[in-house]
């Protein structure tokens, strides 16, 4: 990890500087007086540190605070151009890549670049080509890129840099492998956790500190925020919601086990069930796929065009998912549950059945504390979260 204040010999000063940056991130520009109150330090001490941060280009002056009387104090805040972060969000058939400045503004965004994801060294090399191409087209010096965070589904340990589900071809940490290939510092994290962090920082979260984010896409994942902190678990493996044993069926999940929640409540399940029912003679506005598998996007489009078959299958998925979410609400007592991922694009068609099932299966006294909403960031949650995690990894170093 990059130490932003590696030239600072005083570790206490380094901690204070990190706290000041965190304050600016959460609250915007501020005066030295307000910072001194927040940090419980004298104004001269804060002024000295702010001057050092201005010299290092991490902080700049934003003019004077307008007041009705007395001397107008200077306003300080983060210098957006002091560093940049790249976020990479891998999807089933595409990749999204974004650039964020130090202040947290999304500067560049490339969505839905064709990328056929496969768990092969060749696919990993192709991913690096996409990232290199994106960086080459940015109008910034390469050394200004402080971190690149890549979202990967499955079991990911962001602290050690290992992925245990995908791209685990080498004994070398995946982060080192990627850093060497790309020529920049690279970090990795679980895709659902990144989406959760993106929604927490830039989405529909309005001050809530205990949050669950349900990622209903090709698979099914869970992001957890407890008391304002992103929960990872001991090794980064928290949130495997889709692999909770829920059904007595003979459907083998991609994890190798039978009866996982994901086998009946996921994008993959949506495609399987709709395809089976069409083969059994049920009518749909979907065209005959022949031997080809429908894409999730085709099913979502048909649902939003009110195809009766897709609506019926989606309702069943929502009921099953809502029942499982009710269990989570009973366990976590969250303030907010956010429904995100690709299938959330069906909007109220999905939310109605989820909400009905939650009310049916959760404890009344507990669910009164919980607001259920749909993702505000939608398909950008992953790439925004990846950028945010890239910045977080640098600030936490």
GROMACS .gro file of C-alpha atoms in nm:
model
  397
    1UNK     CA    1   0.000   0.000   0.000
    2UNK     CA    2   0.109   0.359  -0.063
    3UNK     CA    3   0.187   0.564   0.246
    4UNK     CA    4   0.064   0.910   0.152
    5UNK     CA    5   0.264   1.069   0.431
    6UNK     CA    6   0.580   0.860   0.411
    7UNK     CA    7   0.796   1.174   0.440
    8UNK     CA    8   0.626   1.262   0.769
    9UNK     CA    9   0.856   1.149   1.048
   10UNK     CA   10   0.590   1.207   1.313
   11UNK     CA   11   0.341   0.918   1.309
   12UNK     CA   12   0.102   1.125   1.519
   13UNK     CA   13   0.099   1.394   1.250
   14UNK     CA   14   0.037   1.127   0.989
   15UNK     CA   15  -0.268   1.001   1.181
   16UNK     CA   16  -0.402   1.356   1.218
   17UNK     CA   17  -0.359   1.417   0.845
   18UNK     CA   18  -0.551   1.099   0.768
   19UNK     CA   19  -0.831   1.213   1.001
   20UNK     CA   20  -0.841   1.552   0.831
   21UNK     CA   21  -0.875   1.389   0.489
   22UNK     CA   22  -1.150   1.162   0.621
   23UNK     CA   23  -1.328   1.467   0.762
   24UNK     CA   24  -1.309   1.646   0.426
   25UNK     CA   25  -1.440   1.335   0.249
   26UNK     CA   26  -1.742   1.307   0.477
   27UNK     CA   27  -1.816   1.676   0.535
   28UNK     CA   28  -1.669   1.876   0.249
   29UNK     CA   29  -1.466   2.195   0.289
   30UNK     CA   30  -1.401   2.334   0.636
   31UNK     CA   31  -1.226   2.605   0.834
   32UNK     CA   32  -0.932   2.542   1.065
   33UNK     CA   33  -1.151   2.639   1.360
   34UNK     CA   34  -1.410   2.371   1.279
   35UNK     CA   35  -1.134   2.115   1.223
   36UNK     CA   36  -0.976   2.199   1.558
   37UNK     CA   37  -1.309   2.138   1.733
   38UNK     CA   38  -1.361   1.808   1.551
   39UNK     CA   39  -1.008   1.683   1.624
   40UNK     CA   40  -0.985   1.836   1.971
   41UNK     CA   41  -0.664   2.018   1.879
   42UNK     CA   42  -0.558   2.381   1.903
   43UNK     CA   43  -0.618   2.607   1.604
   44UNK     CA   44  -0.241   2.679   1.564
   45UNK     CA   45  -0.167   2.303   1.552
   46UNK     CA   46  -0.435   2.244   1.289
   47UNK     CA   47  -0.319   2.546   1.089
   48UNK     CA   48   0.039   2.414   1.087
   49UNK     CA   49  -0.072   2.070   0.966
   50UNK     CA   50  -0.305   2.218   0.703
   51UNK     CA   51  -0.018   2.430   0.571
   52UNK     CA   52   0.196   2.114   0.541
   53UNK     CA   53  -0.083   1.937   0.354
   54UNK     CA   54  -0.118   2.235   0.120
   55UNK     CA   55   0.258   2.219   0.050
   56UNK     CA   56   0.216   1.847  -0.030
   57UNK     CA   57  -0.077   1.938  -0.261
   58UNK     CA   58  -0.331   1.716  -0.082
   59UNK     CA   59  -0.527   2.018   0.042
   60UNK     CA   60  -0.602   2.352  -0.125
   61UNK     CA   61  -0.766   2.675  -0.015
   62UNK     CA   62  -1.122   2.733  -0.142
   63UNK     CA   63  -1.154   3.102  -0.060
   64UNK     CA   64  -1.320   3.265   0.239
   65UNK     CA   65  -1.620   3.150   0.442
   66UNK     CA   66  -1.895   3.409   0.411
   67UNK     CA   67  -1.982   3.547   0.756
   68UNK     CA   68  -2.189   3.843   0.870
   69UNK     CA   69  -1.929   3.980   1.107
   70UNK     CA   70  -1.562   3.964   1.193
   71UNK     CA   71  -1.273   3.837   0.987
   72UNK     CA   72  -1.370   3.585   0.720
   73UNK     CA   73  -1.186   3.255   0.781
   74UNK     CA   74  -1.023   3.053   0.504
   75UNK     CA   75  -1.197   2.744   0.371
   76UNK     CA   76  -0.983   2.436   0.303
   77UNK     CA   77  -1.064   2.109   0.130
   78UNK     CA   78  -0.919   1.824  -0.068
   79UNK     CA   79  -0.728   1.895  -0.386
   80UNK     CA   80  -0.915   1.682  -0.643
   81UNK     CA   81  -0.609   1.657  -0.868
   82UNK     CA   82  -0.366   1.536  -0.600
   83UNK     CA   83  -0.432   1.175  -0.693
   84UNK     CA   84  -0.663   0.946  -0.889
   85UNK     CA   85  -0.817   0.605  -0.839
   86UNK     CA   86  -0.931   0.348  -1.094
   87UNK     CA   87  -1.221   0.111  -1.031
   88UNK     CA   88  -1.281  -0.204  -1.236
   89UNK     CA   89  -1.609  -0.394  -1.213
   90UNK     CA   90  -1.616  -0.733  -1.388
   91UNK     CA   91  -1.953  -0.855  -1.517
   92UNK     CA   92  -2.052  -1.176  -1.693
   93UNK     CA   93  -2.015  -1.036  -2.046
   94UNK     CA   94  -1.877  -0.686  -1.993
   95UNK     CA   95  -1.640  -0.481  -1.782
   96UNK     CA   96  -1.698  -0.132  -1.638
   97UNK     CA   97  -1.399   0.094  -1.563
   98UNK     CA   98  -1.403   0.434  -1.394
   99UNK     CA   99  -1.161   0.705  -1.283
  100UNK     CA  100  -1.225   0.900  -0.963
  101UNK     CA  101  -1.034   1.202  -0.834
  102UNK     CA  102  -0.911   1.242  -0.477
  103UNK     CA  103  -1.226   1.429  -0.373
  104UNK     CA  104  -1.447   1.142  -0.488
  105UNK     CA  105  -1.578   1.285  -0.815
  106UNK     CA  106  -1.619   1.039  -1.101
  107UNK     CA  107  -1.407   1.188  -1.382
  108UNK     CA  108  -1.416   0.921  -1.653
  109UNK     CA  109  -1.644   0.623  -1.699
  110UNK     CA  110  -1.644   0.342  -1.953
  111UNK     CA  111  -1.949   0.117  -1.921
  112UNK     CA  112  -2.028  -0.218  -2.081
  113UNK     CA  113  -1.700  -0.277  -2.260
  114UNK     CA  114  -1.738  -0.622  -2.421
  115UNK     CA  115  -1.551  -0.877  -2.211
  116UNK     CA  116  -1.637  -1.245  -2.204
  117UNK     CA  117  -1.549  -1.344  -1.851
  118UNK     CA  118  -1.380  -1.681  -1.814
  119UNK     CA  119  -1.169  -1.815  -1.532
  120UNK     CA  120  -0.857  -1.849  -1.748
  121UNK     CA  121  -0.514  -1.683  -1.767
  122UNK     CA  122  -0.609  -1.557  -2.114
  123UNK     CA  123  -0.916  -1.379  -1.977
  124UNK     CA  124  -0.702  -1.224  -1.704
  125UNK     CA  125  -0.459  -1.095  -1.969
  126UNK     CA  126  -0.750  -0.954  -2.170
  127UNK     CA  127  -0.877  -0.776  -1.857
  128UNK     CA  128  -0.535  -0.613  -1.816
  129UNK     CA  129  -0.548  -0.498  -2.179
  130UNK     CA  130  -0.884  -0.328  -2.112
  131UNK     CA  131  -0.741  -0.153  -1.806
  132UNK     CA  132  -0.423  -0.045  -1.986
  133UNK     CA  133  -0.628   0.094  -2.275
  134UNK     CA  134  -0.844   0.292  -2.031
  135UNK     CA  135  -0.538   0.436  -1.853
  136UNK     CA  136  -0.364   0.523  -2.181
  137UNK     CA  137  -0.661   0.739  -2.279
  138UNK     CA  138  -0.658   0.940  -1.956
  139UNK     CA  139  -0.512   1.287  -1.965
  140UNK     CA  140  -0.306   1.245  -1.646
  141UNK     CA  141   0.045   1.137  -1.552
  142UNK     CA  142   0.054   0.767  -1.471
  143UNK     CA  143   0.217   0.828  -1.131
  144UNK     CA  144  -0.096   1.019  -1.029
  145UNK     CA  145  -0.287   0.688  -1.022
  146UNK     CA  146  -0.257   0.588  -0.657
  147UNK     CA  147  -0.450   0.260  -0.674
  148UNK     CA  148  -0.657   0.040  -0.905
  149UNK     CA  149  -0.921  -0.173  -0.735
  150UNK     CA  150  -1.070  -0.468  -0.921
  151UNK     CA  151  -1.399  -0.629  -0.817
  152UNK     CA  152  -1.405  -1.009  -0.828
  153UNK     CA  153  -1.695  -1.235  -0.735
  154UNK     CA  154  -1.658  -1.515  -0.483
  155UNK     CA  155  -1.411  -1.552  -0.202
  156UNK     CA  156  -1.163  -1.265  -0.199
  157UNK     CA  157  -0.923  -1.163   0.077
  158UNK     CA  158  -0.849  -0.794   0.015
  159UNK     CA  159  -0.588  -0.783   0.293
  160UNK     CA  160  -0.364  -1.058   0.151
  161UNK     CA  161  -0.450  -0.992  -0.214
  162UNK     CA  162  -0.559  -1.349  -0.286
  163UNK     CA  163  -0.869  -1.458  -0.476
  164UNK     CA  164  -0.979  -1.810  -0.390
  165UNK     CA  165  -1.267  -1.849  -0.636
  166UNK     CA  166  -1.141  -1.691  -0.959
  167UNK     CA  167  -0.806  -1.611  -1.122
  168UNK     CA  168  -0.624  -1.822  -0.862
  169UNK     CA  169  -0.368  -1.969  -1.100
  170UNK     CA  170  -0.055  -1.878  -0.905
  171UNK     CA  171   0.084  -1.901  -0.555
  172UNK     CA  172   0.172  -1.533  -0.591
  173UNK     CA  173  -0.102  -1.297  -0.465
  174UNK     CA  174  -0.329  -1.189  -0.748
  175UNK     CA  175  -0.269  -0.825  -0.654
  176UNK     CA  176   0.106  -0.862  -0.715
  177UNK     CA  177   0.045  -1.042  -1.042
  178UNK     CA  178  -0.186  -0.765  -1.160
  179UNK     CA  179   0.039  -0.484  -1.031
  180UNK     CA  180   0.331  -0.628  -1.229
  181UNK     CA  181   0.120  -0.664  -1.546
  182UNK     CA  182  -0.039  -0.318  -1.530
  183UNK     CA  183   0.245  -0.120  -1.374
  184UNK     CA  184   0.034   0.042  -1.101
  185UNK     CA  185  -0.061  -0.058  -0.749
  186UNK     CA  186  -0.360  -0.295  -0.766
  187UNK     CA  187  -0.597  -0.407  -0.493
  188UNK     CA  188  -0.890  -0.650  -0.516
  189UNK     CA  189  -1.216  -0.696  -0.331
  190UNK     CA  190  -1.540  -0.888  -0.353
  191UNK     CA  191  -1.781  -0.740  -0.608
  192UNK     CA  192  -2.082  -0.726  -0.376
  193UNK     CA  193  -1.877  -0.560  -0.101
  194UNK     CA  194  -1.765  -0.297  -0.352
  195UNK     CA  195  -2.125  -0.233  -0.459
  196UNK     CA  196  -2.223  -0.200  -0.094
  197UNK     CA  197  -1.948   0.056  -0.030
  198UNK     CA  198  -2.042   0.250  -0.342
  199UNK     CA  199  -2.406   0.267  -0.232
  200UNK     CA  200  -2.299   0.361   0.122
  201UNK     CA  201  -2.078   0.648   0.006
  202UNK     CA  202  -2.265   0.779  -0.298
  203UNK     CA  203  -2.604   0.608  -0.320
  204UNK     CA  204  -2.929   0.588  -0.130
  205UNK     CA  205  -2.777   0.575   0.221
  206UNK     CA  206  -2.877   0.887   0.415
  207UNK     CA  207  -2.695   0.862   0.745
  208UNK     CA  208  -2.785   0.499   0.823
  209UNK     CA  209  -2.503   0.302   0.987
  210UNK     CA  210  -2.638  -0.055   0.985
  211UNK     CA  211  -2.706  -0.163   0.629
  212UNK     CA  212  -2.749  -0.478   0.422
  213UNK     CA  213  -2.697  -0.470   0.046
  214UNK     CA  214  -2.844  -0.760  -0.153
  215UNK     CA  215  -2.676  -0.811  -0.489
  216UNK     CA  216  -2.921  -0.999  -0.710
  217UNK     CA  217  -2.734  -1.046  -1.036
  218UNK     CA  218  -2.613  -1.363  -1.207
  219UNK     CA  219  -2.559  -1.498  -0.857
  220UNK     CA  220  -2.662  -1.372  -0.514
  221UNK     CA  221  -2.439  -1.187  -0.269
  222UNK     CA  222  -2.468  -0.982   0.048
  223UNK     CA  223  -2.280  -0.673   0.161
  224UNK     CA  224  -2.282  -0.579   0.528
  225UNK     CA  225  -2.220  -0.244   0.697
  226UNK     CA  226  -2.218  -0.252   1.078
  227UNK     CA  227  -2.199   0.075   1.272
  228UNK     CA  228  -2.071   0.252   0.962
  229UNK     CA  229  -1.793   0.001   0.891
  230UNK     CA  230  -1.779  -0.237   0.597
  231UNK     CA  231  -1.780  -0.589   0.741
  232UNK     CA  232  -1.543  -0.835   0.575
  233UNK     CA  233  -1.522  -1.127   0.817
  234UNK     CA  234  -1.194  -1.283   0.928
  235UNK     CA  235  -1.061  -1.358   0.578
  236UNK     CA  236  -1.285  -1.140   0.361
  237UNK     CA  237  -1.535  -1.417   0.296
  238UNK     CA  238  -1.846  -1.267   0.459
  239UNK     CA  239  -2.170  -1.225   0.266
  240UNK     CA  240  -2.202  -1.561   0.089
  241UNK     CA  241  -2.578  -1.522   0.111
  242UNK     CA  242  -2.646  -1.719  -0.207
  243UNK     CA  243  -2.489  -2.033  -0.063
  244UNK     CA  244  -2.714  -2.049   0.240
  245UNK     CA  245  -2.885  -2.393   0.234
  246UNK     CA  246  -3.250  -2.314   0.166
  247UNK     CA  247  -3.408  -2.579  -0.057
  248UNK     CA  248  -3.443  -2.956  -0.068
  249UNK     CA  249  -3.375  -2.974  -0.441
  250UNK     CA  250  -3.133  -3.163  -0.660
  251UNK     CA  251  -3.000  -2.855  -0.836
  252UNK     CA  252  -2.622  -2.839  -0.807
  253UNK     CA  253  -2.498  -2.488  -0.736
  254UNK     CA  254  -2.173  -2.369  -0.894
  255UNK     CA  255  -2.019  -2.402  -0.547
  256UNK     CA  256  -2.070  -2.781  -0.580
  257UNK     CA  257  -2.344  -2.816  -0.320
  258UNK     CA  258  -2.719  -2.873  -0.362
  259UNK     CA  259  -3.008  -2.666  -0.235
  260UNK     CA  260  -2.834  -2.327  -0.213
  261UNK     CA  261  -3.058  -2.019  -0.206
  262UNK     CA  262  -2.891  -1.909  -0.529
  263UNK     CA  263  -3.031  -2.212  -0.715
  264UNK     CA  264  -3.383  -2.065  -0.686
  265UNK     CA  265  -3.320  -1.692  -0.633
  266UNK     CA  266  -3.068  -1.545  -0.879
  267UNK     CA  267  -3.031  -1.435  -1.239
  268UNK     CA  268  -2.907  -1.782  -1.325
  269UNK     CA  269  -3.220  -1.934  -1.170
  270UNK     CA  270  -3.439  -1.681  -1.354
  271UNK     CA  271  -3.295  -1.793  -1.690
  272UNK     CA  272  -3.324  -2.165  -1.605
  273UNK     CA  273  -3.685  -2.150  -1.484
  274UNK     CA  274  -3.811  -1.934  -1.771
  275UNK     CA  275  -3.634  -2.156  -2.028
  276UNK     CA  276  -3.780  -2.474  -1.875
  277UNK     CA  277  -4.133  -2.335  -1.876
  278UNK     CA  278  -4.107  -2.219  -2.237
  279UNK     CA  279  -3.984  -2.565  -2.338
  280UNK     CA  280  -4.286  -2.709  -2.158
  281UNK     CA  281  -4.514  -2.508  -2.385
  282UNK     CA  282  -4.590  -2.188  -2.192
  283UNK     CA  283  -4.621  -1.872  -2.398
  284UNK     CA  284  -4.397  -1.568  -2.375
  285UNK     CA  285  -4.306  -1.261  -2.576
  286UNK     CA  286  -3.950  -1.392  -2.575
  287UNK     CA  287  -3.839  -1.522  -2.915
  288UNK     CA  288  -3.756  -1.889  -2.961
  289UNK     CA  289  -3.395  -1.918  -2.844
  290UNK     CA  290  -3.335  -2.250  -3.020
  291UNK     CA  291  -3.046  -2.414  -2.844
  292UNK     CA  292  -2.907  -2.081  -2.723
  293UNK     CA  293  -2.951  -1.966  -2.363
  294UNK     CA  294  -3.146  -1.647  -2.301
  295UNK     CA  295  -2.942  -1.362  -2.158
  296UNK     CA  296  -3.041  -1.207  -1.827
  297UNK     CA  297  -3.080  -0.872  -2.005
  298UNK     CA  298  -3.337  -1.026  -2.244
  299UNK     CA  299  -3.542  -1.156  -1.951
  300UNK     CA  300  -3.527  -0.823  -1.769
  301UNK     CA  301  -3.642  -0.643  -2.084
  302UNK     CA  302  -3.931  -0.889  -2.128
  303UNK     CA  303  -4.027  -0.844  -1.762
  304UNK     CA  304  -4.036  -0.466  -1.793
  305UNK     CA  305  -4.256  -0.513  -2.102
  306UNK     CA  306  -4.489  -0.709  -1.872
  307UNK     CA  307  -4.439  -1.054  -2.018
  308UNK     CA  308  -4.675  -1.272  -1.806
  309UNK     CA  309  -4.435  -1.566  -1.784
  310UNK     CA  310  -4.135  -1.358  -1.676
  311UNK     CA  311  -4.350  -1.167  -1.427
  312UNK     CA  312  -4.474  -1.492  -1.274
  313UNK     CA  313  -4.124  -1.639  -1.242
  314UNK     CA  314  -3.988  -1.313  -1.101
  315UNK     CA  315  -4.264  -1.304  -0.841
  316UNK     CA  316  -4.164  -1.651  -0.723
  317UNK     CA  317  -3.800  -1.547  -0.700
  318UNK     CA  318  -3.895  -1.233  -0.507
  319UNK     CA  319  -4.099  -1.435  -0.258
  320UNK     CA  320  -3.814  -1.678  -0.194
  321UNK     CA  321  -3.561  -1.399  -0.166
  322UNK     CA  322  -3.788  -1.195   0.061
  323UNK     CA  323  -3.821  -1.490   0.298
  324UNK     CA  324  -3.442  -1.518   0.320
  325UNK     CA  325  -3.406  -1.142   0.370
  326UNK     CA  326  -3.663  -1.162   0.651
  327UNK     CA  327  -3.424  -1.401   0.827
  328UNK     CA  328  -3.141  -1.149   0.783
  329UNK     CA  329  -3.360  -0.872   0.924
  330UNK     CA  330  -3.440  -1.086   1.228
  331UNK     CA  331  -3.068  -1.149   1.282
  332UNK     CA  332  -2.914  -0.808   1.205
  333UNK     CA  333  -3.197  -0.563   1.284
  334UNK     CA  334  -3.066  -0.326   1.013
  335UNK     CA  335  -3.179   0.030   0.949
  336UNK     CA  336  -3.172  -0.018   0.574
  337UNK     CA  337  -3.181  -0.304   0.323
  338UNK     CA  338  -3.081  -0.207  -0.031
  339UNK     CA  339  -3.179  -0.432  -0.322
  340UNK     CA  340  -2.924  -0.396  -0.601
  341UNK     CA  341  -2.763  -0.589  -0.883
  342UNK     CA  342  -2.875  -0.650  -1.241
  343UNK     CA  343  -3.217  -0.792  -1.151
  344UNK     CA  344  -3.307  -0.481  -0.951
  345UNK     CA  345  -3.363  -0.319  -1.293
  346UNK     CA  346  -3.706  -0.483  -1.285
  347UNK     CA  347  -3.797  -0.225  -1.020
  348UNK     CA  348  -4.136  -0.255  -0.853
  349UNK     CA  349  -4.211  -0.588  -1.021
  350UNK     CA  350  -3.939  -0.740  -0.801
  351UNK     CA  351  -3.976  -0.515  -0.498
  352UNK     CA  352  -4.346  -0.586  -0.449
  353UNK     CA  353  -4.297  -0.960  -0.398
  354UNK     CA  354  -3.987  -0.908  -0.182
  355UNK     CA  355  -4.168  -0.661   0.045
  356UNK     CA  356  -4.473  -0.886   0.077
  357UNK     CA  357  -4.257  -1.182   0.174
  358UNK     CA  358  -4.051  -0.979   0.424
  359UNK     CA  359  -4.368  -0.864   0.599
  360UNK     CA  360  -4.493  -1.222   0.610
  361UNK     CA  361  -4.179  -1.383   0.755
  362UNK     CA  362  -3.996  -1.121   0.962
  363UNK     CA  363  -4.076  -1.024   1.320
  364UNK     CA  364  -4.309  -0.723   1.323
  365UNK     CA  365  -4.122  -0.536   1.595
  366UNK     CA  366  -3.791  -0.587   1.414
  367UNK     CA  367  -3.897  -0.504   1.058
  368UNK     CA  368  -4.045  -0.173   1.175
  369UNK     CA  369  -3.685  -0.055   1.217
  370UNK     CA  370  -3.594  -0.145   0.860
  371UNK     CA  371  -3.644   0.054   0.542
  372UNK     CA  372  -3.629  -0.142   0.214
  373UNK     CA  373  -3.519   0.044  -0.097
  374UNK     CA  374  -3.381  -0.018  -0.442
  375UNK     CA  375  -3.025   0.076  -0.540
  376UNK     CA  376  -2.980   0.438  -0.642
  377UNK     CA  377  -2.654   0.375  -0.829
  378UNK     CA  378  -2.797   0.078  -1.021
  379UNK     CA  379  -2.543  -0.061  -1.271
  380UNK     CA  380  -2.278   0.194  -1.163
  381UNK     CA  381  -2.269   0.075  -0.801
  382UNK     CA  382  -1.983  -0.168  -0.863
  383UNK     CA  383  -1.751   0.065  -1.051
  384UNK     CA  384  -1.813   0.357  -0.813
  385UNK     CA  385  -1.759   0.125  -0.517
  386UNK     CA  386  -1.436  -0.004  -0.672
  387UNK     CA  387  -1.304   0.352  -0.705
  388UNK     CA  388  -1.405   0.426  -0.347
  389UNK     CA  389  -1.232   0.111  -0.221
  390UNK     CA  390  -0.918   0.207  -0.413
  391UNK     CA  391  -0.912   0.539  -0.229
  392UNK     CA  392  -0.992   0.372   0.101
  393UNK     CA  393  -0.701   0.128   0.063
  394UNK     CA  394  -0.460   0.419   0.018
  395UNK     CA  395  -0.602   0.618   0.308
  396UNK     CA  396  -0.598   0.314   0.537
  397UNK     CA  397  -0.237   0.225   0.453
   0.00000   0.00000   0.00000
